[in-house]
XYZ file of C-alpha atoms in Angstrom:
67
model
C 14.825 -14.984 -14.561
C 12.459 -14.114 -11.750
C 11.538 -17.328 -10.065
C 9.007 -15.745 -7.689
C 7.190 -14.297 -10.481
C 7.407 -17.287 -12.542
C 6.021 -19.440 -9.748
C 3.033 -17.069 -9.377
C 4.147 -14.854 -6.706
C 4.808 -11.413 -8.313
C 3.865 -9.435 -5.174
C 6.810 -11.236 -3.202
C 9.175 -10.656 -6.211
C 8.196 -7.094 -5.988
C 8.621 -6.814 -2.345
C 11.998 -8.644 -2.412
C 13.524 -6.667 -4.971
C 12.601 -3.236 -3.037
C 13.780 -4.791 0.199
C 17.074 -5.730 -1.575
C 17.095 -1.921 -2.965
C 16.602 -0.508 0.540
C 19.175 -2.569 2.321
C 21.708 -2.122 -0.399
C 21.185 2.000 -0.195
C 21.256 1.612 3.618
C 24.716 0.012 3.699
C 25.970 2.152 0.704
C 26.103 -0.245 -1.898
C 25.256 0.236 -5.559
C 21.896 -0.904 -6.664
C 20.792 -2.497 -8.680
C 23.529 -5.150 -8.181
C 23.047 -6.453 -11.878
C 21.590 -4.717 -15.011
C 18.650 -6.933 -15.455
C 17.455 -6.486 -11.715
C 15.641 -3.165 -13.159
C 13.928 -5.152 -15.988
C 12.901 -7.883 -13.831
C 11.258 -5.549 -11.083
C 9.443 -3.690 -13.883
C 8.084 -7.158 -15.451
C 6.875 -8.297 -12.155
C 5.032 -4.755 -11.417
C 3.605 -5.046 -14.910
C 2.041 -8.199 -14.167
C 0.000 -6.738 -11.161
C -2.492 -3.866 -11.054
C -0.750 -0.477 -10.672
C -2.087 -0.164 -6.979
C -0.836 -3.612 -5.897
C 2.578 -3.128 -7.617
C 2.899 0.005 -5.728
C 1.912 -1.430 -2.388
C 4.131 -4.313 -2.739
C 7.122 -1.935 -3.732
C 6.489 0.154 -0.441
C 6.150 -2.719 1.900
C 9.611 -4.116 0.231
C 10.985 -0.632 1.064
C 9.728 -0.464 4.451
C 10.607 -4.138 5.392
C 6.921 -5.191 5.705
C 5.482 -8.596 4.963
C 2.301 -9.084 3.352
C -0.637 -7.359 4.755
């Protein structure tokens, strides 16, 4: 379950998962850590307008907070 999205924070959920991906890839770890991670990400992204979902994902990859 995605607690951030469940608590009305889908932007933060997308950013957090994207950041997890970036850090895992940087350290040579496999991503996603669990099979359901991808489904959680997709559900959080689907709850946002496309542009907002893309922006939140990019912010997570780049390690940026809200802008």
